[in-house]
JSON list of C-alpha atoms in Angstrom, two decimals:
[
{"chain": "I", "resi": 123, "resn": "THR", "atom": "CA", "xyz": [-57.32, 77.56, 22.64]},
{"chain": "I", "resi": 124, "resn": "GLN", "atom": "CA", "xyz": [-55.06, 76.11, 25.66]},
{"chain": "I", "resi": 125, "resn": "LEU", "atom": "CA", "xyz": [-51.32, 76.43, 25.43]},
{"chain": "I", "resi": 126, "resn": "LEU", "atom": "CA", "xyz": [-50.74, 73.38, 27.16]},
{"chain": "I", "resi": 127, "resn": "GLU", "atom": "CA", "xyz": [-53.28, 70.35, 26.30]},
{"chain": "I", "resi": 128, "resn": "GLN", "atom": "CA", "xyz": [-52.54, 67.37, 28.76]},
{"chain": "I", "resi": 129, "resn": "SER", "atom": "CA", "xyz": [-53.98, 63.98, 28.23]},
{"chain": "I", "resi": 130, "resn": "PRO", "atom": "CA", "xyz": [-55.95, 62.03, 29.53]},
{"chain": "I", "resi": 131, "resn": "GLN", "atom": "CA", "xyz": [-58.07, 64.21, 31.57]},
{"chain": "I", "resi": 132, "resn": "PHE", "atom": "CA", "xyz": [-58.97, 61.79, 34.20]},
{"chain": "I", "resi": 133, "resn": "LEU", "atom": "CA", "xyz": [-57.40, 58.28, 34.80]},
{"chain": "I", "resi": 134, "resn": "SER", "atom": "CA", "xyz": [-58.52, 55.79, 37.32]},
{"chain": "I", "resi": 135, "resn": "ILE", "atom": "CA", "xyz": [-56.25, 52.61, 37.79]},
{"chain": "I", "resi": 136, "resn": "GLN", "atom": "CA", "xyz": [-55.51, 50.08, 40.06]},
{"chain": "I", "resi": 137, "resn": "GLU", "atom": "CA", "xyz": [-52.29, 49.89, 42.23]},
{"chain": "I", "resi": 138, "resn": "GLY", "atom": "CA", "xyz": [-49.25, 48.00, 40.69]},
{"chain": "I", "resi": 139, "resn": "GLU", "atom": "CA", "xyz": [-50.44, 49.26, 36.97]},
{"chain": "I", "resi": 140, "resn": "ASN", "atom": "CA", "xyz": [-48.28, 51.44, 34.85]},
{"chain": "I", "resi": 141, "resn": "LEU", "atom": "CA", "xyz": [-49.62, 54.55, 33.41]},
{"chain": "I", "resi": 142, "resn": "THR", "atom": "CA", "xyz": [-48.37, 57.48, 31.09]},
{"chain": "I", "resi": 143, "resn": "VAL", "atom": "CA", "xyz": [-49.74, 61.00, 31.14]},
{"chain": "I", "resi": 144, "resn": "TYR", "atom": "CA", "xyz": [-48.94, 63.44, 27.96]},
{"chain": "I", "resi": 145, "resn": "CYS", "atom": "CA", "xyz": [-48.67, 67.65, 28.11]},
{"chain": "I", "resi": 146, "resn": "ASN", "atom": "CA", "xyz": [-48.79, 68.81, 24.41]},
{"chain": "I", "resi": 147, "resn": "SER", "atom": "CA", "xyz": [-48.35, 71.77, 22.69]},
{"chain": "I", "resi": 148, "resn": "SER", "atom": "CA", "xyz": [-47.77, 73.52, 19.35]},
{"chain": "I", "resi": 149, "resn": "SER", "atom": "CA", "xyz": [-45.22, 76.17, 21.04]},
{"chain": "I", "resi": 150, "resn": "VAL", "atom": "CA", "xyz": [-41.52, 75.42, 21.60]},
{"chain": "I", "resi": 151, "resn": "PHE", "atom": "CA", "xyz": [-40.47, 76.03, 25.36]},
{"chain": "I", "resi": 152, "resn": "SER", "atom": "CA", "xyz": [-37.19, 76.46, 26.85]},
{"chain": "I", "resi": 153, "resn": "SER", "atom": "CA", "xyz": [-37.91, 74.10, 29.62]},
{"chain": "I", "resi": 154, "resn": "LEU", "atom": "CA", "xyz": [-41.08, 72.77, 31.06]},
{"chain": "I", "resi": 155, "resn": "GLN", "atom": "CA", "xyz": [-42.18, 71.56, 34.58]},
{"chain": "I", "resi": 156, "resn": "TRP", "atom": "CA", "xyz": [-44.32, 69.01, 36.24]},
{"chain": "I", "resi": 157, "resn": "TYR", "atom": "CA", "xyz": [-46.25, 69.50, 39.17]},
{"chain": "I", "resi": 158, "resn": "ARG", "atom": "CA", "xyz": [-48.68, 67.21, 41.68]},
{"chain": "I", "resi": 159, "resn": "GLN", "atom": "CA", "xyz": [-51.59, 68.75, 43.69]},
{"chain": "I", "resi": 160, "resn": "GLU", "atom": "CA", "xyz": [-53.02, 66.59, 46.36]},
{"chain": "I", "resi": 161, "resn": "PRO", "atom": "CA", "xyz": [-56.50, 67.40, 47.73]},
{"chain": "I", "resi": 162, "resn": "GLY", "atom": "CA", "xyz": [-56.39, 70.20, 49.83]},
{"chain": "I", "resi": 163, "resn": "GLU", "atom": "CA", "xyz": [-52.78, 71.38, 48.85]},
{"chain": "I", "resi": 164, "resn": "GLY", "atom": "CA", "xyz": [-51.01, 73.88, 46.68]},
{"chain": "I", "resi": 165, "resn": "PRO", "atom": "CA", "xyz": [-48.95, 72.01, 43.69]},
{"chain": "I", "resi": 166, "resn": "VAL", "atom": "CA", "xyz": [-45.57, 70.88, 44.19]},
{"chain": "I", "resi": 167, "resn": "LEU", "atom": "CA", "xyz": [-42.73, 70.63, 41.90]},
{"chain": "I", "resi": 168, "resn": "LEU", "atom": "CA", "xyz": [-41.69, 67.21, 40.64]},
{"chain": "I", "resi": 169, "resn": "VAL", "atom": "CA", "xyz": [-39.29, 68.15, 38.15]},
{"chain": "I", "resi": 170, "resn": "THR", "atom": "CA", "xyz": [-38.06, 70.53, 35.52]},
{"chain": "I", "resi": 171, "resn": "VAL", "atom": "CA", "xyz": [-36.80, 69.52, 32.03]},
{"chain": "I", "resi": 172, "resn": "VAL", "atom": "CA", "xyz": [-34.57, 71.64, 29.80]},
{"chain": "I", "resi": 173, "resn": "THR", "atom": "CA", "xyz": [-33.10, 69.99, 27.07]},
{"chain": "I", "resi": 174, "resn": "GLY", "atom": "CA", "xyz": [-35.09, 68.47, 24.00]},
{"chain": "I", "resi": 175, "resn": "GLY", "atom": "CA", "xyz": [-35.12, 64.32, 24.44]},
{"chain": "I", "resi": 176, "resn": "GLU", "atom": "CA", "xyz": [-33.99, 64.72, 28.09]},
{"chain": "I", "resi": 177, "resn": "VAL", "atom": "CA", "xyz": [-35.13, 61.85, 30.67]},
{"chain": "I", "resi": 178, "resn": "LYS", "atom": "CA", "xyz": [-35.17, 62.30, 34.11]},
{"chain": "I", "resi": 179, "resn": "LYS", "atom": "CA", "xyz": [-36.53, 59.64, 36.72]},
{"chain": "I", "resi": 180, "resn": "LEU", "atom": "CA", "xyz": [-37.65, 60.44, 40.15]},
{"chain": "I", "resi": 181, "resn": "LYS", "atom": "CA", "xyz": [-37.91, 56.96, 41.90]},
{"chain": "I", "resi": 182, "resn": "ARG", "atom": "CA", "xyz": [-40.88, 55.41, 39.77]},
{"chain": "I", "resi": 183, "resn": "LEU", "atom": "CA", "xyz": [-41.64, 58.57, 37.92]},
{"chain": "I", "resi": 184, "resn": "THR", "atom": "CA", "xyz": [-40.08, 58.95, 34.54]},
{"chain": "I", "resi": 185, "resn": "PHE", "atom": "CA", "xyz": [-40.23, 62.12, 32.88]},
{"chain": "I", "resi": 186, "resn": "GLN", "atom": "CA", "xyz": [-39.37, 62.87, 29.22]},
{"chain": "I", "resi": 187, "resn": "PHE", "atom": "CA", "xyz": [-39.04, 66.09, 27.21]},
{"chain": "I", "resi": 188, "resn": "GLY", "atom": "CA", "xyz": [-40.04, 65.80, 23.55]},
{"chain": "I", "resi": 189, "resn": "ASP", "atom": "CA", "xyz": [-37.27, 66.10, 21.18]},
{"chain": "I", "resi": 190, "resn": "ALA", "atom": "CA", "xyz": [-38.80, 69.34, 19.59]},
{"chain": "I", "resi": 191, "resn": "ARG", "atom": "CA", "xyz": [-39.33, 70.92, 23.04]},
{"chain": "I", "resi": 192, "resn": "LYS", "atom": "CA", "xyz": [-43.02, 70.85, 22.42]},
{"chain": "I", "resi": 193, "resn": "ASP", "atom": "CA", "xyz": [-44.31, 67.96, 24.46]},
{"chain": "I", "resi": 194, "resn": "SER", "atom": "CA", "xyz": [-43.60, 66.02, 27.42]},
{"chain": "I", "resi": 195, "resn": "SER", "atom": "CA", "xyz": [-44.61, 62.90, 29.23]},
{"chain": "I", "resi": 196, "resn": "LEU", "atom": "CA", "xyz": [-44.79, 61.58, 32.54]},
{"chain": "I", "resi": 197, "resn": "HIS", "atom": "CA", "xyz": [-44.66, 57.58, 33.37]},
{"chain": "I", "resi": 198, "resn": "ILE", "atom": "CA", "xyz": [-45.53, 56.10, 36.51]},
{"chain": "I", "resi": 199, "resn": "THR", "atom": "CA", "xyz": [-44.28, 52.58, 36.85]},
{"chain": "I", "resi": 200, "resn": "ALA", "atom": "CA", "xyz": [-46.38, 50.51, 39.47]},
{"chain": "I", "resi": 201, "resn": "ALA", "atom": "CA", "xyz": [-48.46, 53.13, 40.67]},
{"chain": "I", "resi": 202, "resn": "GLN", "atom": "CA", "xyz": [-49.39, 53.00, 44.29]},
{"chain": "I", "resi": 203, "resn": "THR", "atom": "CA", "xyz": [-52.17, 54.97, 46.11]},
{"chain": "I", "resi": 204, "resn": "GLY", "atom": "CA", "xyz": [-49.99, 57.66, 47.19]},
{"chain": "I", "resi": 205, "resn": "ASP", "atom": "CA", "xyz": [-49.78, 58.95, 43.82]},
{"chain": "I", "resi": 206, "resn": "THR", "atom": "CA", "xyz": [-53.24, 59.89, 43.75]},
{"chain": "I", "resi": 207, "resn": "GLY", "atom": "CA", "xyz": [-53.38, 63.65, 42.99]},
{"chain": "I", "resi": 208, "resn": "LEU", "atom": "CA", "xyz": [-53.46, 66.23, 39.99]},
{"chain": "I", "resi": 209, "resn": "TYR", "atom": "CA", "xyz": [-50.62, 66.11, 37.48]},
{"chain": "I", "resi": 210, "resn": "LEU", "atom": "CA", "xyz": [-49.80, 69.23, 36.03]},
{"chain": "I", "resi": 211, "resn": "CYS", "atom": "CA", "xyz": [-47.44, 70.50, 33.53]},
{"chain": "I", "resi": 212, "resn": "ALA", "atom": "CA", "xyz": [-46.33, 74.09, 33.28]},
{"chain": "I", "resi": 213, "resn": "VAL", "atom": "CA", "xyz": [-44.11, 76.51, 31.45]},
{"chain": "I", "resi": 214, "resn": "ASP", "atom": "CA", "xyz": [-43.02, 79.74, 32.39]},
{"chain": "I", "resi": 215, "resn": "THR", "atom": "CA", "xyz": [-43.94, 82.22, 29.64]},
{"chain": "I", "resi": 216, "resn": "GLY", "atom": "CA", "xyz": [-43.14, 85.41, 31.12]},
{"chain": "I", "resi": 217, "resn": "THR", "atom": "CA", "xyz": [-40.27, 87.25, 32.49]},
{"chain": "I", "resi": 218, "resn": "ALA", "atom": "CA", "xyz": [-40.20, 85.34, 35.56]},
{"chain": "I", "resi": 219, "resn": "SER", "atom": "CA", "xyz": [-42.43, 83.16, 38.32]},
{"chain": "I", "resi": 220, "resn": "LYS", "atom": "CA", "xyz": [-45.42, 83.53, 35.56]},
{"chain": "I", "resi": 221, "resn": "LEU", "atom": "CA", "xyz": [-46.28, 80.00, 34.87]},
{"chain": "I", "resi": 222, "resn": "THR", "atom": "CA", "xyz": [-48.84, 78.62, 32.54]},
{"chain": "I", "resi": 223, "resn": "PHE", "atom": "CA", "xyz": [-50.01, 75.59, 33.57]},
{"chain": "I", "resi": 224, "resn": "GLY", "atom": "CA", "xyz": [-51.85, 72.57, 31.40]},
{"chain": "I", "resi": 225, "resn": "THR", "atom": "CA", "xyz": [-55.17, 71.36, 31.69]},
{"chain": "I", "resi": 226, "resn": "GLY", "atom": "CA", "xyz": [-54.18, 68.81, 34.30]},
{"chain": "I", "resi": 227, "resn": "THR", "atom": "CA", "xyz": [-54.65, 65.12, 34.69]},
{"chain": "I", "resi": 228, "resn": "ARG", "atom": "CA", "xyz": [-56.28, 64.09, 37.64]},
{"chain": "I", "resi": 229, "resn": "LEU", "atom": "CA", "xyz": [-55.26, 60.29, 38.61]},
{"chain": "I", "resi": 230, "resn": "GLN", "atom": "CA", "xyz": [-56.62, 58.15, 40.95]},
{"chain": "I", "resi": 231, "resn": "VAL", "atom": "CA", "xyz": [-55.17, 55.11, 42.23]},
{"chain": "I", "resi": 232, "resn": "MET", "atom": "CA", "xyz": [-57.30, 52.26, 43.83]},
{"chain": "I", "resi": 233, "resn": "LEU", "atom": "CA", "xyz": [-56.17, 49.42, 46.28]},
{"chain": "Y", "resi": 259, "resn": "LYS", "atom": "CA", "xyz": [-37.72, 76.17, 57.27]},
{"chain": "Y", "resi": 260, "resn": "ALA", "atom": "CA", "xyz": [-41.50, 77.43, 57.28]},
{"chain": "Y", "resi": 261, "resn": "GLY", "atom": "CA", "xyz": [-43.47, 77.07, 54.05]},
{"chain": "Y", "resi": 262, "resn": "VAL", "atom": "CA", "xyz": [-45.75, 79.61, 52.16]},
{"chain": "Y", "resi": 263, "resn": "THR", "atom": "CA", "xyz": [-48.75, 80.77, 54.60]},
{"chain": "Y", "resi": 264, "resn": "GLN", "atom": "CA", "xyz": [-52.11, 81.85, 53.32]},
{"chain": "Y", "resi": 265, "resn": "THR", "atom": "CA", "xyz": [-54.87, 82.94, 55.41]},
{"chain": "Y", "resi": 266, "resn": "PRO", "atom": "CA", "xyz": [-57.67, 82.38, 55.38]},
{"chain": "Y", "resi": 267, "resn": "ARG", "atom": "CA", "xyz": [-57.92, 78.75, 54.43]},
{"chain": "Y", "resi": 268, "resn": "TYR", "atom": "CA", "xyz": [-61.83, 79.08, 53.72]},
{"chain": "Y", "resi": 269, "resn": "LEU", "atom": "CA", "xyz": [-64.22, 82.04, 53.25]},
{"chain": "Y", "resi": 270, "resn": "ILE", "atom": "CA", "xyz": [-67.59, 82.60, 52.22]},
{"chain": "Y", "resi": 271, "resn": "LYS", "atom": "CA", "xyz": [-68.62, 85.82, 50.75]},
{"chain": "Y", "resi": 272, "resn": "THR", "atom": "CA", "xyz": [-71.64, 87.65, 49.23]},
{"chain": "Y", "resi": 273, "resn": "ARG", "atom": "CA", "xyz": [-71.94, 89.08, 45.94]},
{"chain": "Y", "resi": 274, "resn": "GLY", "atom": "CA", "xyz": [-70.93, 92.40, 45.84]},
{"chain": "Y", "resi": 275, "resn": "GLN", "atom": "CA", "xyz": [-68.62, 92.32, 48.80]},
{"chain": "Y", "resi": 276, "resn": "GLN", "atom": "CA", "xyz": [-65.27, 92.47, 48.56]},
{"chain": "Y", "resi": 277, "resn": "VAL", "atom": "CA", "xyz": [-62.21, 90.27, 49.86]},
{"chain": "Y", "resi": 278, "resn": "THR", "atom": "CA", "xyz": [-58.58, 90.18, 50.99]},
{"chain": "Y", "resi": 279, "resn": "LEU", "atom": "CA", "xyz": [-56.36, 87.31, 51.07]},
{"chain": "Y", "resi": 280, "resn": "SER", "atom": "CA", "xyz": [-53.04, 87.04, 52.69]},
{"chain": "Y", "resi": 281, "resn": "CYS", "atom": "CA", "xyz": [-49.98, 85.31, 51.67]},
{"chain": "Y", "resi": 282, "resn": "SER", "atom": "CA", "xyz": [-46.65, 85.42, 53.90]},
{"chain": "Y", "resi": 283, "resn": "PRO", "atom": "CA", "xyz": [-43.63, 83.81, 51.40]},
{"chain": "Y", "resi": 284, "resn": "ILE", "atom": "CA", "xyz": [-40.84, 81.81, 52.52]},
{"chain": "Y", "resi": 285, "resn": "SER", "atom": "CA", "xyz": [-38.22, 83.85, 54.43]},
{"chain": "Y", "resi": 286, "resn": "GLY", "atom": "CA", "xyz": [-35.92, 85.14, 52.14]},
{"chain": "Y", "resi": 287, "resn": "HIS", "atom": "CA", "xyz": [-37.96, 84.81, 48.88]},
{"chain": "Y", "resi": 288, "resn": "ARG", "atom": "CA", "xyz": [-38.65, 87.88, 47.20]},
{"chain": "Y", "resi": 289, "resn": "SER", "atom": "CA", "xyz": [-41.11, 87.35, 44.46]},
{"chain": "Y", "resi": 290, "resn": "VAL", "atom": "CA", "xyz": [-44.73, 86.22, 45.16]},
{"chain": "Y", "resi": 291, "resn": "SER", "atom": "CA", "xyz": [-47.21, 85.10, 42.56]},
{"chain": "Y", "resi": 292, "resn": "TRP", "atom": "CA", "xyz": [-50.94, 84.61, 42.74]},
{"chain": "Y", "resi": 293, "resn": "TYR", "atom": "CA", "xyz": [-53.06, 82.05, 40.70]},
{"chain": "Y", "resi": 294, "resn": "GLN", "atom": "CA", "xyz": [-56.59, 81.39, 40.55]},
{"chain": "Y", "resi": 295, "resn": "GLN", "atom": "CA", "xyz": [-57.92, 77.71, 40.05]},
{"chain": "Y", "resi": 296, "resn": "THR", "atom": "CA", "xyz": [-61.37, 76.61, 38.92]},
{"chain": "Y", "resi": 297, "resn": "PRO", "atom": "CA", "xyz": [-62.77, 73.49, 37.71]},
{"chain": "Y", "resi": 298, "resn": "GLY", "atom": "CA", "xyz": [-63.48, 75.24, 34.53]},
{"chain": "Y", "resi": 299, "resn": "GLN", "atom": "CA", "xyz": [-60.24, 77.19, 33.59]},
{"chain": "Y", "resi": 300, "resn": "GLY", "atom": "CA", "xyz": [-57.74, 75.19, 35.68]},
{"chain": "Y", "resi": 301, "resn": "LEU", "atom": "CA", "xyz": [-54.94, 77.33, 37.05]},
{"chain": "Y", "resi": 302, "resn": "GLN", "atom": "CA", "xyz": [-54.55, 80.51, 35.92]},
{"chain": "Y", "resi": 303, "resn": "PHE", "atom": "CA", "xyz": [-52.10, 83.12, 36.75]},
{"chain": "Y", "resi": 304, "resn": "LEU", "atom": "CA", "xyz": [-53.15, 86.50, 38.33]},
{"chain": "Y", "resi": 305, "resn": "PHE", "atom": "CA", "xyz": [-50.38, 88.65, 39.03]},
{"chain": "Y", "resi": 306, "resn": "GLU", "atom": "CA", "xyz": [-46.66, 88.46, 40.27]},
{"chain": "Y", "resi": 307, "resn": "TYR", "atom": "CA", "xyz": [-44.90, 91.24, 42.74]},
{"chain": "Y", "resi": 308, "resn": "PHE", "atom": "CA", "xyz": [-41.12, 91.41, 43.30]},
{"chain": "Y", "resi": 309, "resn": "SER", "atom": "CA", "xyz": [-39.90, 94.04, 45.89]},
{"chain": "Y", "resi": 310, "resn": "GLU", "atom": "CA", "xyz": [-43.07, 95.44, 46.24]},
{"chain": "Y", "resi": 311, "resn": "THR", "atom": "CA", "xyz": [-43.45, 96.25, 42.36]},
{"chain": "Y", "resi": 312, "resn": "GLN", "atom": "CA", "xyz": [-46.20, 94.16, 40.29]},
{"chain": "Y", "resi": 313, "resn": "ARG", "atom": "CA", "xyz": [-43.73, 92.64, 37.51]},
{"chain": "Y", "resi": 314, "resn": "ASN", "atom": "CA", "xyz": [-46.53, 90.78, 35.55]},
{"chain": "Y", "resi": 315, "resn": "LYS", "atom": "CA", "xyz": [-50.06, 90.66, 35.29]},
{"chain": "Y", "resi": 316, "resn": "GLY", "atom": "CA", "xyz": [-52.34, 87.96, 33.83]},
{"chain": "Y", "resi": 317, "resn": "ASN", "atom": "CA", "xyz": [-55.65, 88.52, 32.07]},
{"chain": "Y", "resi": 318, "resn": "PHE", "atom": "CA", "xyz": [-58.10, 89.17, 34.77]},
{"chain": "Y", "resi": 319, "resn": "PRO", "atom": "CA", "xyz": [-60.42, 92.29, 35.14]},
{"chain": "Y", "resi": 320, "resn": "GLY", "atom": "CA", "xyz": [-59.34, 95.47, 37.53]},
{"chain": "Y", "resi": 321, "resn": "ARG", "atom": "CA", "xyz": [-61.53, 94.18, 40.26]},
{"chain": "Y", "resi": 322, "resn": "PHE", "atom": "CA", "xyz": [-58.44, 91.91, 41.12]},
{"chain": "Y", "resi": 323, "resn": "SER", "atom": "CA", "xyz": [-55.51, 93.76, 42.29]},
{"chain": "Y", "resi": 324, "resn": "GLY", "atom": "CA", "xyz": [-52.56, 93.31, 44.75]},
{"chain": "Y", "resi": 325, "resn": "ARG", "atom": "CA", "xyz": [-50.07, 94.66, 46.65]},
{"chain": "Y", "resi": 326, "resn": "GLN", "atom": "CA", "xyz": [-46.54, 93.65, 48.39]},
{"chain": "Y", "resi": 327, "resn": "PHE", "atom": "CA", "xyz": [-44.93, 94.80, 51.44]},
{"chain": "Y", "resi": 328, "resn": "SER", "atom": "CA", "xyz": [-41.67, 95.56, 52.61]},
{"chain": "Y", "resi": 329, "resn": "ASN", "atom": "CA", "xyz": [-41.23, 92.08, 54.20]},
{"chain": "Y", "resi": 330, "resn": "SER", "atom": "CA", "xyz": [-42.36, 90.39, 50.91]},
{"chain": "Y", "resi": 331, "resn": "ARG", "atom": "CA", "xyz": [-45.79, 89.32, 52.68]},
{"chain": "Y", "resi": 332, "resn": "SER", "atom": "CA", "xyz": [-48.53, 89.95, 49.69]},
{"chain": "Y", "resi": 333, "resn": "GLU", "atom": "CA", "xyz": [-52.27, 90.51, 49.89]},
{"chain": "Y", "resi": 334, "resn": "MET", "atom": "CA", "xyz": [-54.64, 90.18, 46.96]},
{"chain": "Y", "resi": 335, "resn": "ASN", "atom": "CA", "xyz": [-57.96, 92.02, 46.99]},
{"chain": "Y", "resi": 336, "resn": "VAL", "atom": "CA", "xyz": [-61.03, 91.14, 44.92]},
{"chain": "Y", "resi": 337, "resn": "SER", "atom": "CA", "xyz": [-63.84, 94.02, 45.08]},
{"chain": "Y", "resi": 338, "resn": "THR", "atom": "CA", "xyz": [-67.33, 93.65, 43.80]},
{"chain": "Y", "resi": 339, "resn": "LEU", "atom": "CA", "xyz": [-67.16, 89.91, 43.79]},
{"chain": "Y", "resi": 340, "resn": "GLU", "atom": "CA", "xyz": [-69.14, 87.72, 41.43]},
{"chain": "Y", "resi": 341, "resn": "LEU", "atom": "CA", "xyz": [-70.25, 84.04, 41.79]},
{"chain": "Y", "resi": 342, "resn": "GLY", "atom": "CA", "xyz": [-67.81, 83.35, 39.18]},
{"chain": "Y", "resi": 343, "resn": "ASP", "atom": "CA", "xyz": [-64.98, 84.31, 41.54]},
{"chain": "Y", "resi": 344, "resn": "SER", "atom": "CA", "xyz": [-65.31, 81.33, 43.80]},
{"chain": "Y", "resi": 345, "resn": "ALA", "atom": "CA", "xyz": [-62.26, 79.62, 43.35]},
{"chain": "Y", "resi": 346, "resn": "LEU", "atom": "CA", "xyz": [-59.23, 78.23, 45.15]},
{"chain": "Y", "resi": 347, "resn": "TYR", "atom": "CA", "xyz": [-56.55, 81.28, 45.37]},
{"chain": "Y", "resi": 348, "resn": "LEU", "atom": "CA", "xyz": [-52.89, 79.98, 45.40]},
{"chain": "Y", "resi": 349, "resn": "CYS", "atom": "CA", "xyz": [-50.10, 82.14, 46.32]},
{"chain": "Y", "resi": 350, "resn": "ALA", "atom": "CA", "xyz": [-46.47, 80.95, 45.19]},
{"chain": "Y", "resi": 351, "resn": "SER", "atom": "CA", "xyz": [-43.11, 82.54, 46.15]},
{"chain": "Y", "resi": 352, "resn": "SER", "atom": "CA", "xyz": [-39.68, 82.18, 44.89]},
{"chain": "Y", "resi": 353, "resn": "LEU", "atom": "CA", "xyz": [-36.14, 83.21, 45.83]},
{"chain": "Y", "resi": 354, "resn": "LEU", "atom": "CA", "xyz": [-35.53, 85.75, 43.12]},
{"chain": "Y", "resi": 355, "resn": "GLY", "atom": "CA", "xyz": [-38.44, 85.01, 40.38]},
{"chain": "Y", "resi": 356, "resn": "ARG", "atom": "CA", "xyz": [-36.18, 84.15, 37.56]},
{"chain": "Y", "resi": 357, "resn": "THR", "atom": "CA", "xyz": [-37.10, 82.10, 35.07]},
{"chain": "Y", "resi": 358, "resn": "ASN", "atom": "CA", "xyz": [-36.70, 78.09, 35.69]},
{"chain": "Y", "resi": 359, "resn": "THR", "atom": "CA", "xyz": [-36.40, 78.73, 39.46]},
{"chain": "Y", "resi": 360, "resn": "GLU", "atom": "CA", "xyz": [-38.56, 76.67, 41.80]},
{"chain": "Y", "resi": 361, "resn": "ALA", "atom": "CA", "xyz": [-41.83, 78.10, 42.74]},
{"chain": "Y", "resi": 362, "resn": "PHE", "atom": "CA", "xyz": [-43.13, 76.90, 46.01]},
{"chain": "Y", "resi": 363, "resn": "PHE", "atom": "CA", "xyz": [-47.00, 76.86, 46.54]},
{"chain": "Y", "resi": 364, "resn": "GLY", "atom": "CA", "xyz": [-49.24, 77.56, 49.67]},
{"chain": "Y", "resi": 365, "resn": "GLN", "atom": "CA", "xyz": [-52.41, 75.54, 50.70]},
{"chain": "Y", "resi": 366, "resn": "GLY", "atom": "CA", "xyz": [-54.51, 78.13, 49.02]},
{"chain": "Y", "resi": 367, "resn": "THR", "atom": "CA", "xyz": [-57.62, 80.09, 50.17]},
{"chain": "Y", "resi": 368, "resn": "ARG", "atom": "CA", "xyz": [-60.92, 78.84, 49.24]},
{"chain": "Y", "resi": 369, "resn": "LEU", "atom": "CA", "xyz": [-63.27, 81.43, 48.41]},
{"chain": "Y", "resi": 370, "resn": "THR", "atom": "CA", "xyz": [-67.04, 80.56, 47.94]},
{"chain": "Y", "resi": 371, "resn": "VAL", "atom": "CA", "xyz": [-69.15, 83.76, 46.80]},
{"chain": "Y", "resi": 372, "resn": "VAL", "atom": "CA", "xyz": [-72.75, 83.00, 47.45]}
]
């Protein structure tokens, strides 16, 4: 059983469309992070959410942490080809720098 | 400033051999973590080193080991390689390795075991 389940697993959309990616768990977390990994690269941190119900915006990306701090969503408005990549949610379940990653959502944005 | 550097980028080994991967963290960062990424299991935590001491260990067999040097550079070693060890091995560094601090990842070493 995965601690963090992401959905959908794969997403292929046209440029300009909107999309939402979900990260769900039955556990409560003090914070949650979202990463994007492009082909041939390591993951890059996009955002950390720490408060239940928190909404953070990063240009066209909107991140929300669930009220109960068990789930999170990432919404992309007007997707661009540069948004293509693997989106990963992660939590720090250990004492330090021990990240547990979600199953991942692979996004392909086409022209 | 320079990012996290992993060498080599690609490696092909034969079953039964051993391999050593290297990671140079961002200057000043004292925490180095290692992860294995495979299509089937995703990204999984291997171990974390801080000031030359292993602080955390994931659920991997003893064939996987690591160490950290006084300059914070880290190496991981996999002995008696198996086909299932084929993966992208990622290293991440952070300043102090505290909870909720940002981890910076290298580009990874892609290991293929044949």
